[in-house]
Coordinates of C-alpha atoms and ligand atoms in Angstrom, one line a residue:
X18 CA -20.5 65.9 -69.2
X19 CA -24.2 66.3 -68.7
X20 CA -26.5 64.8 -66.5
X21 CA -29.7 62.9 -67.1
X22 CA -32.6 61.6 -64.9
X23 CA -32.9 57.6 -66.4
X24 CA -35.7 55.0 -65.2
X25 CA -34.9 51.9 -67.2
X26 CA -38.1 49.5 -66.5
X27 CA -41.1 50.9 -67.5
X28 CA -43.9 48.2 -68.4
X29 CA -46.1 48.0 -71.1
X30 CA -49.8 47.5 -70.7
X31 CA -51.2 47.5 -73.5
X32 CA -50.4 47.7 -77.8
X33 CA -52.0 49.8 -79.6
X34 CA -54.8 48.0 -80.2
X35 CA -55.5 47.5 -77.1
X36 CA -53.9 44.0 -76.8
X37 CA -52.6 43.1 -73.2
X38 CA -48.8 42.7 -72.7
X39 CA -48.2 42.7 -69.4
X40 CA -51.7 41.7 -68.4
X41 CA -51.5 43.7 -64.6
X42 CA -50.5 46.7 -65.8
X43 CA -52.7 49.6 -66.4
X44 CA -54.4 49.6 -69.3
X45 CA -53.5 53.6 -70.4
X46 CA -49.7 52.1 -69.9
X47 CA -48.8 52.0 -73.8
X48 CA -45.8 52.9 -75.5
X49 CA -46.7 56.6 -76.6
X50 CA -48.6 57.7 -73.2
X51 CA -45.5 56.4 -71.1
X52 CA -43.0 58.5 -73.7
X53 CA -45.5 61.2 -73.2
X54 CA -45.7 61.0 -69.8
X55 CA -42.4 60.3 -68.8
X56 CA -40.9 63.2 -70.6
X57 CA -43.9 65.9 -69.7
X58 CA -45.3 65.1 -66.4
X59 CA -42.0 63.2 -64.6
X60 CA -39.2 64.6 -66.4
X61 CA -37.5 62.0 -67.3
X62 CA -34.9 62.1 -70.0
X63 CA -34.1 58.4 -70.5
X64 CA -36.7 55.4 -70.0
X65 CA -36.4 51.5 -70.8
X66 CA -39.2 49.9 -72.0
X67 CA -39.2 46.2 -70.6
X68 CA -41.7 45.1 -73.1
X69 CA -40.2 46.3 -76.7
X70 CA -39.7 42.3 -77.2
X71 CA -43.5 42.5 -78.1
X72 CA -44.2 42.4 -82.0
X73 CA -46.7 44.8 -81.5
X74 CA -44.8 47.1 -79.6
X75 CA -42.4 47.1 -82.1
X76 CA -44.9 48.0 -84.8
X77 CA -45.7 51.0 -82.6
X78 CA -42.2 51.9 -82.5
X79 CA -42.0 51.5 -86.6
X80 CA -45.4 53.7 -87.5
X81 CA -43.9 56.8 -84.8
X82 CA -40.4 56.8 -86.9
X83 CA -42.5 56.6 -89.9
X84 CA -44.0 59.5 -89.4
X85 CA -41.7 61.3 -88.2
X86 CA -42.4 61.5 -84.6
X87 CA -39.3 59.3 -83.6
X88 CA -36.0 58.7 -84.9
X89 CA -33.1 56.1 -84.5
X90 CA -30.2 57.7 -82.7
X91 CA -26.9 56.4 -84.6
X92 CA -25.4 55.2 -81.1
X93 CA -28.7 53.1 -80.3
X94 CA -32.1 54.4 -78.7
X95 CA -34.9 55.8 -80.4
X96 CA -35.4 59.4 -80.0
X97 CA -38.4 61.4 -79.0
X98 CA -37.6 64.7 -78.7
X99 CA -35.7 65.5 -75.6
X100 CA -36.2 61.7 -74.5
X101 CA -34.6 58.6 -75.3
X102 CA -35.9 54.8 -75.0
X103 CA -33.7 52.2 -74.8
X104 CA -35.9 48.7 -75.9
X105 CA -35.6 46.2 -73.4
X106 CA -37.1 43.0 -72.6
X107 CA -37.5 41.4 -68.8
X108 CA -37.3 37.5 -68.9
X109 CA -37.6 34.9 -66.6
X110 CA -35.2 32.4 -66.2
X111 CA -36.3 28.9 -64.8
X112 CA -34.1 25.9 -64.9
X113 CA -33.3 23.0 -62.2
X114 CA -29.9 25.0 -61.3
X115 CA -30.3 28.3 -61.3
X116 CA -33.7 27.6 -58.5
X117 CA -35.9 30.3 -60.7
X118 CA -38.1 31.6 -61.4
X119 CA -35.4 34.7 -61.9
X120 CA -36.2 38.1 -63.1
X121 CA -33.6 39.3 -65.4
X122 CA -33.8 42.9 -67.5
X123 CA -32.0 42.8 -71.2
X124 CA -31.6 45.5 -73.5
X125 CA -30.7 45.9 -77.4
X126 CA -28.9 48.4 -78.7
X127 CA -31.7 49.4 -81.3
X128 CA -35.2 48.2 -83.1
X129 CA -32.8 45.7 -85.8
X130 CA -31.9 43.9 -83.1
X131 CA -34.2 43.7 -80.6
X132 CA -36.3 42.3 -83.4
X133 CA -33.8 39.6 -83.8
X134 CA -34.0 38.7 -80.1
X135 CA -37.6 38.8 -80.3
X136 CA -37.4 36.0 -82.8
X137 CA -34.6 34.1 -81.2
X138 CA -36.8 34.5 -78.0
X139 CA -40.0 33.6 -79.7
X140 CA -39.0 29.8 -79.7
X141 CA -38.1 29.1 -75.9
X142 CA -41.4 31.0 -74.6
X143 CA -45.2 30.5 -75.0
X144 CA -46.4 34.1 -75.6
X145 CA -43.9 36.7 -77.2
X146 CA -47.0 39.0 -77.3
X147 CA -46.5 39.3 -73.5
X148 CA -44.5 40.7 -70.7
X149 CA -41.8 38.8 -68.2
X150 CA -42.4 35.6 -69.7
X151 CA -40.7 32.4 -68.8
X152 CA -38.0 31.2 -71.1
X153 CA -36.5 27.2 -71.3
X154 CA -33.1 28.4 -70.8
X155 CA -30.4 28.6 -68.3
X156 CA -29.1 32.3 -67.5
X157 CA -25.9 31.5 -69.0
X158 CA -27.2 30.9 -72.7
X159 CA -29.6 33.8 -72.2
X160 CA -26.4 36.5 -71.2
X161 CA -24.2 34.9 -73.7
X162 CA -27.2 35.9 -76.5
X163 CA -27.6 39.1 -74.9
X164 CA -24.2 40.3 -75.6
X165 CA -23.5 38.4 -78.8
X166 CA -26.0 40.7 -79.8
X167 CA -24.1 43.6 -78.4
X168 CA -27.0 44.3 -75.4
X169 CA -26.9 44.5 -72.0
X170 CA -27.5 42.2 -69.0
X171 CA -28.9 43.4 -65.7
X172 CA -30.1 40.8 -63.1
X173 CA -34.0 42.6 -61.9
X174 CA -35.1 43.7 -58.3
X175 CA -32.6 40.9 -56.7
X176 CA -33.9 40.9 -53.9
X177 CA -37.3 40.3 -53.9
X178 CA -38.8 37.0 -52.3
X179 CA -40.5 35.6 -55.0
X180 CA -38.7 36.5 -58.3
X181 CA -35.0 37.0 -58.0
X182 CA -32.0 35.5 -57.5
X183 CA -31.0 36.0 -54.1
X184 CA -35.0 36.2 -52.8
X185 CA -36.1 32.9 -53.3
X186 CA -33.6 31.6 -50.1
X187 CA -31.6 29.2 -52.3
X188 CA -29.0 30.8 -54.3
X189 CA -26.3 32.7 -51.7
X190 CA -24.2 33.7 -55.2
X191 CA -24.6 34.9 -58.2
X192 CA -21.9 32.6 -59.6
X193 CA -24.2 30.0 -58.9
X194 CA -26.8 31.2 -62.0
X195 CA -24.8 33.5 -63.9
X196 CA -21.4 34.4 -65.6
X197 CA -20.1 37.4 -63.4
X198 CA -18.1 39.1 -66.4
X199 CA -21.5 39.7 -68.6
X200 CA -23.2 41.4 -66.1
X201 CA -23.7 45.4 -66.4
X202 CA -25.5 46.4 -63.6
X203 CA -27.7 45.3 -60.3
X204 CA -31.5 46.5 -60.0
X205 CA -31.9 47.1 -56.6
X206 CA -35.9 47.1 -56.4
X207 CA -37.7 48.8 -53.8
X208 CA -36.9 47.2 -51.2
X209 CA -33.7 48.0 -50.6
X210 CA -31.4 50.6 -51.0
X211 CA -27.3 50.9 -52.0
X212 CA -26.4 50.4 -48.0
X213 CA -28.1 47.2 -47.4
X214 CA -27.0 45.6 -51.2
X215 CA -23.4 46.9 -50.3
X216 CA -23.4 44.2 -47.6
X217 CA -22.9 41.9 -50.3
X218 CA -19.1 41.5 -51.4
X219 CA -19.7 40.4 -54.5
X220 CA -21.7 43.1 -55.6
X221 CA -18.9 45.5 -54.7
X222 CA -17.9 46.1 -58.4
X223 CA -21.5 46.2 -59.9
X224 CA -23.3 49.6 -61.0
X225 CA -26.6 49.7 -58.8
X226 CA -29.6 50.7 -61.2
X227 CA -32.9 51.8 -59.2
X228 CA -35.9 51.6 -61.9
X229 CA -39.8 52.3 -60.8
X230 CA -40.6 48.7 -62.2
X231 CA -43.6 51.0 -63.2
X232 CA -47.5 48.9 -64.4
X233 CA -48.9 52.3 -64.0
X234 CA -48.3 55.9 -65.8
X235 CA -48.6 57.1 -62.0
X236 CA -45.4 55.0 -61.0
X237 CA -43.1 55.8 -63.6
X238 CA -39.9 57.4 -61.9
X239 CA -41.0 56.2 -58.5
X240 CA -37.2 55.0 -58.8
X241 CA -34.6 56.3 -60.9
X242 CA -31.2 57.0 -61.5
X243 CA -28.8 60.4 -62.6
X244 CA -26.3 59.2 -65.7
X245 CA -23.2 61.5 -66.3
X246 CA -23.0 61.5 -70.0
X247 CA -22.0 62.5 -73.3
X248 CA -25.6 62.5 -74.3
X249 CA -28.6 60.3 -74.0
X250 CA -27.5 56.8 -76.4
X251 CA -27.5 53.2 -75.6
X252 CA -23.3 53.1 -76.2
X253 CA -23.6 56.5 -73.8
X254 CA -25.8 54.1 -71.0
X255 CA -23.2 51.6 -71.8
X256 CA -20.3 53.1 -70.7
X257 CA -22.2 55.0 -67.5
X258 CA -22.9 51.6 -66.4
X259 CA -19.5 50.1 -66.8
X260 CA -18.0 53.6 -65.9
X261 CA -15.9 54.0 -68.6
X262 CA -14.5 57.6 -69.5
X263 CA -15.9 59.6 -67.3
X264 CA -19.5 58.4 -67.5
X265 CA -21.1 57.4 -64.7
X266 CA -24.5 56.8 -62.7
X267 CA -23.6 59.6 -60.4
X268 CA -26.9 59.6 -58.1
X269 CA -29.5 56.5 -57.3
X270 CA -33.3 57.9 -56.1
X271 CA -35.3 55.8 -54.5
X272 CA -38.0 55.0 -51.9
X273 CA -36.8 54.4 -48.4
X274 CA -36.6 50.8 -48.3
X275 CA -39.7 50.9 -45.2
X276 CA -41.8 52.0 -48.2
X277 CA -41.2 49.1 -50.0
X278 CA -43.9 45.7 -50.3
X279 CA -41.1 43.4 -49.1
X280 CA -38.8 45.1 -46.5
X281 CA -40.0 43.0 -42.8
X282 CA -40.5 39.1 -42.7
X283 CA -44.1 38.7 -42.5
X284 CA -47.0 36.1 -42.3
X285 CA -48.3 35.4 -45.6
X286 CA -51.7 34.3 -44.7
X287 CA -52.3 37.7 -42.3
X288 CA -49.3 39.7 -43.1
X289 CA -48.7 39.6 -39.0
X290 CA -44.9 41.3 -38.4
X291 CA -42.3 38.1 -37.8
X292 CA -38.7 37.8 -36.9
X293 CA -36.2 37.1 -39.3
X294 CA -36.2 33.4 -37.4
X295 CA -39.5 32.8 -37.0
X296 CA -41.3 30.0 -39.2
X297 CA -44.8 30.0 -37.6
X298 CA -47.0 33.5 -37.3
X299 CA -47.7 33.3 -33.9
X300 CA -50.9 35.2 -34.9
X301 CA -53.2 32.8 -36.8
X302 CA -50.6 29.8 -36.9
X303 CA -49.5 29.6 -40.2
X304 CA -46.7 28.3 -41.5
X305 CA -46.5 30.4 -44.9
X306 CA -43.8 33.7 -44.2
X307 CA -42.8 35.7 -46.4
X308 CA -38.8 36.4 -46.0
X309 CA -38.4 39.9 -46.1
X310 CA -35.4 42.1 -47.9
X311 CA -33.7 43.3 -45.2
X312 CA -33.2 39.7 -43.4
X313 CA -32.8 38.2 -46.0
X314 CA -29.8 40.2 -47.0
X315 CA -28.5 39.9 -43.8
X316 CA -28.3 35.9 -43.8
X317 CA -26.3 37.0 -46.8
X318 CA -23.9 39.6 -45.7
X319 CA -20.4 39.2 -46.1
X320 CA -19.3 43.4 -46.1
X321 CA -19.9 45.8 -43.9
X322 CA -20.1 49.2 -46.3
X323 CA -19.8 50.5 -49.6
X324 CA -16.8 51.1 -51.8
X325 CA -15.5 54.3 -51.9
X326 CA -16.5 54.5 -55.8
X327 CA -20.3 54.1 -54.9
X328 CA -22.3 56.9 -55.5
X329 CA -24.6 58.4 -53.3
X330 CA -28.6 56.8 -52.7
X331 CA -31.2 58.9 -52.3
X332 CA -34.6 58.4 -50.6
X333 CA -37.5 60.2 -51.8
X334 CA -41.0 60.0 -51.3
X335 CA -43.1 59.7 -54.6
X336 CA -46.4 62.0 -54.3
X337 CA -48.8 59.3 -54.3
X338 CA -47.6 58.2 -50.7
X339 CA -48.3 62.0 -49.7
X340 CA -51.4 61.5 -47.3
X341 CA -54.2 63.6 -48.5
X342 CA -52.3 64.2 -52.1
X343 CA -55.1 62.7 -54.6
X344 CA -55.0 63.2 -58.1
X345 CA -57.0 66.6 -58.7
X346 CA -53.9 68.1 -56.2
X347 CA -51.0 65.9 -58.2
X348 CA -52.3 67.5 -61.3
X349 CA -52.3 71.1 -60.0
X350 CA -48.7 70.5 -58.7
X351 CA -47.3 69.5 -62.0
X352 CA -49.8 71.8 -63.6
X353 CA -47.7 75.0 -61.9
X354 CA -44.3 73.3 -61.6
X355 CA -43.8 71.3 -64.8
X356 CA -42.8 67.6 -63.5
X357 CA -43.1 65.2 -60.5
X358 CA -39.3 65.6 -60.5
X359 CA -39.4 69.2 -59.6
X360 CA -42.2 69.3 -57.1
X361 CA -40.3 66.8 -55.2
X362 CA -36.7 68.1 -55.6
X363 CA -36.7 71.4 -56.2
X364 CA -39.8 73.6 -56.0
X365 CA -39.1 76.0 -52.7
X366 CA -42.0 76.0 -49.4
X367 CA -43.4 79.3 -51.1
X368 CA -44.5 78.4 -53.8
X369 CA -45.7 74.8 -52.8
X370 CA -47.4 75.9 -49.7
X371 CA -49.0 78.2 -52.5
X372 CA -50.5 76.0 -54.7
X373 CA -51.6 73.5 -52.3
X374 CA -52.6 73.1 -48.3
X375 CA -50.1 73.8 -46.4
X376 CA -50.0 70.5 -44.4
X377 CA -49.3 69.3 -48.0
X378 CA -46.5 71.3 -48.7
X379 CA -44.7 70.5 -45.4
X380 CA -45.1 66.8 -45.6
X381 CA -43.4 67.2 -49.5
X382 CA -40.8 68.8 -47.9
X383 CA -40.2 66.5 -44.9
X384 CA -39.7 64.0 -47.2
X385 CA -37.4 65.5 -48.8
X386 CA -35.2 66.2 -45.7
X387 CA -35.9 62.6 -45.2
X388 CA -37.8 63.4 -41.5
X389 CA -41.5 61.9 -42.2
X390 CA -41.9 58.7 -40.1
X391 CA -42.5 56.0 -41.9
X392 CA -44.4 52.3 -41.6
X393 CA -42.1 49.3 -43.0
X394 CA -43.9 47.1 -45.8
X395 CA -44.0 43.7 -46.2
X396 CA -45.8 40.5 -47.9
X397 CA -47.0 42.5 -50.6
X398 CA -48.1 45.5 -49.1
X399 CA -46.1 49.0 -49.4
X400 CA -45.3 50.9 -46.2
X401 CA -46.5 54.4 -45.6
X402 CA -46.2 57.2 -44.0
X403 CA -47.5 57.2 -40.8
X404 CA -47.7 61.0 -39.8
Ligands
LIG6 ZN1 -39.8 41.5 -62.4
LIG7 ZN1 -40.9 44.3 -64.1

């Protein structure tokens, strides 16, 4: 079996022609400078695009295997050289049960059908041209479609307060939105990490993905997962999800949790710390918190650890939360050591403490002996590291 480094929602920013998809992200974000980048500067050897829904897109995707630059791999994916992109679409489910707006990630097997979804899609949403848009449907009509189709279903960043299904306060089960037997996976999001999901029971026999969620090239692989298999297809991804012979997510890298925007409870008018009980920021007064991750799972909690099957979570530190790392020094870093992946993994003191300051090269690898100290996020704002 091999093993593959896999970040499964990347964002579009832009078509080709320089039409907005999803209108936040970055407009260098298109399909063939995040294949570029993700397979020369981070590494990667697997990446969903969340935005192949878009006609556009698709277009973009049609003119590379046109000329040659991509192909169609027989078992799903289009091929780019030594990288593979599975299409995907995120959606957002809204209806008076299932207490939305919900973030949901689907994926099609290949360009045939994802063009089919498109059009299905196209008539319960206002834009198809854009990203994460909300669709008149409950969740269960949307994962029957999904895997009609033969795709895959994978409920997005859960636990986020604004956009997910256990984040908004209301739903305590996914039973409660969708049917449990069509789901293949759980995104984490940055927020939390395998140990604090794990506390939830019912999640027990889900595959945790960890995707970068990326609007930027910069944030691509800021989360990510390792995939034991065969070799890099959809029906390989499939079966790694669903751990079915032998293949496997064997490895989950992501940010500490304290990095992430919505770890603490805070004020959402001045983002003042709060408890998990309090309902007035005892700062300024108002009555606006924002719930973070970590109590909100525990008002959830019904387990106390993993099962035994769950495979390891790593933190890691992306560069761009290196204090004093700015982009002439992230170049010269992958520059001399190939990918983001390396520099933070695998390149030795020596030759990092070469190539940049030293105090640089120490703080890379303190975080990755997981010994930095570190300042929770919350209401929006990431943590960092506090030095
Ligand atoms: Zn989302
Ligand atoms: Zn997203």
């Amino acid at each position: 079996m091999n093993r593959y480094y896999v970040d499964l929602h990347i964002h579009i920013g832009r078509t080709w022609t320089g039409k907005p998809v999803k209108i936040t992200g970055a407009k260098s974000l298109t399909f063939t400078n995040i294949i570029e980048h993700a397979r020369h500067v981070k590494g990667l050897q697997m990446v969903g695009i969340i935005d192949s829904h878009s006609p556009e897109v698709m277009e973009e995707m049609e003119s590379l295997i046109k000329s040659g630059e991509v192909y169609e791999h027989p078992e799903g994916g289009l091929v780019f050289g030594d990288l593979t992109i599975i299409l995907g679409s995120e959606l957002e489910i809204y209806d008076e049960q299932c207490n939305g707006p919900i973030h949901v990630l689907c994926f099609m097997p290949a360009l045939k059908e994802m063009k089919e979804f498109s059009r299905w899609l196209s008539s319960y949403l206002k834009n198809i041209q854009l990203s994460s848009q909300r669709v008149y449907m409950t969740g269960l009509v949307l994962q029957r479609r999904v895997k009609e189709m033969g795709g895959l279903f994978i409920p997005a960043h859960v636990f986020t307060p604004f956009k997910s299904l256990y984040g908004k306060g209301v739903n305590r089960s996914l039973t409660e939105v969708f049917d449990p037997n069509l789901i293949d996976g759980i995104e984490l999001g940055l927020s939390s990490d395998t140990q604090m999901a794990d506390q939830l029971e019912e999640l027990h026999h889900y595959t945790f993905v960890t995707n970068s969620d990326a609007h930027s090239l910069a944030k691509i692989a800021r989360e990510y997962q390792v995939a034991a298999m065969e070799e890099p297809s959809f029906a390989e991804l499939q079966k790694a999800l669903n751990r079915e012979d032998g293949r496997a997510i064997i490895a989950n890298y992501g940010l500490d949790p304290l990095l992430g925007k919505y770890h603490k409870t805070v004020c959402a008018k001045c983002l003042n710390l709060l408890g998990s009980e309090d309902q007035i920021c005892d700062f300024c007064g108002s009555k606006k918190v924002i719930k973070g991750v970590a109590d909100r799972i525990l008002e959830l909690k019904t387990a106390e650890s993993s099962p035994s099957w769950r495979p390891p979570y790593i933190h890691q530190v992306p560069l761009e939360f290196i204090p004093g790392l700015g982009p002439r020094l992230l170049e010269k870093l992958i520059d001399h050591f190939g990918s983001e992946m390396a520099v933070l993994h695998e390149v030795p003191y020596e030759a990092l403490s070469q190539t940049v300051p030293v105090k640089i090269a120490e703080m890379i690898m303190k975080a990755r002996e997981g010994t930095v100290n570190l300042a929770a996020g919350g209401g929006g704002k990431y943590g960092k590291i506090s030095e």
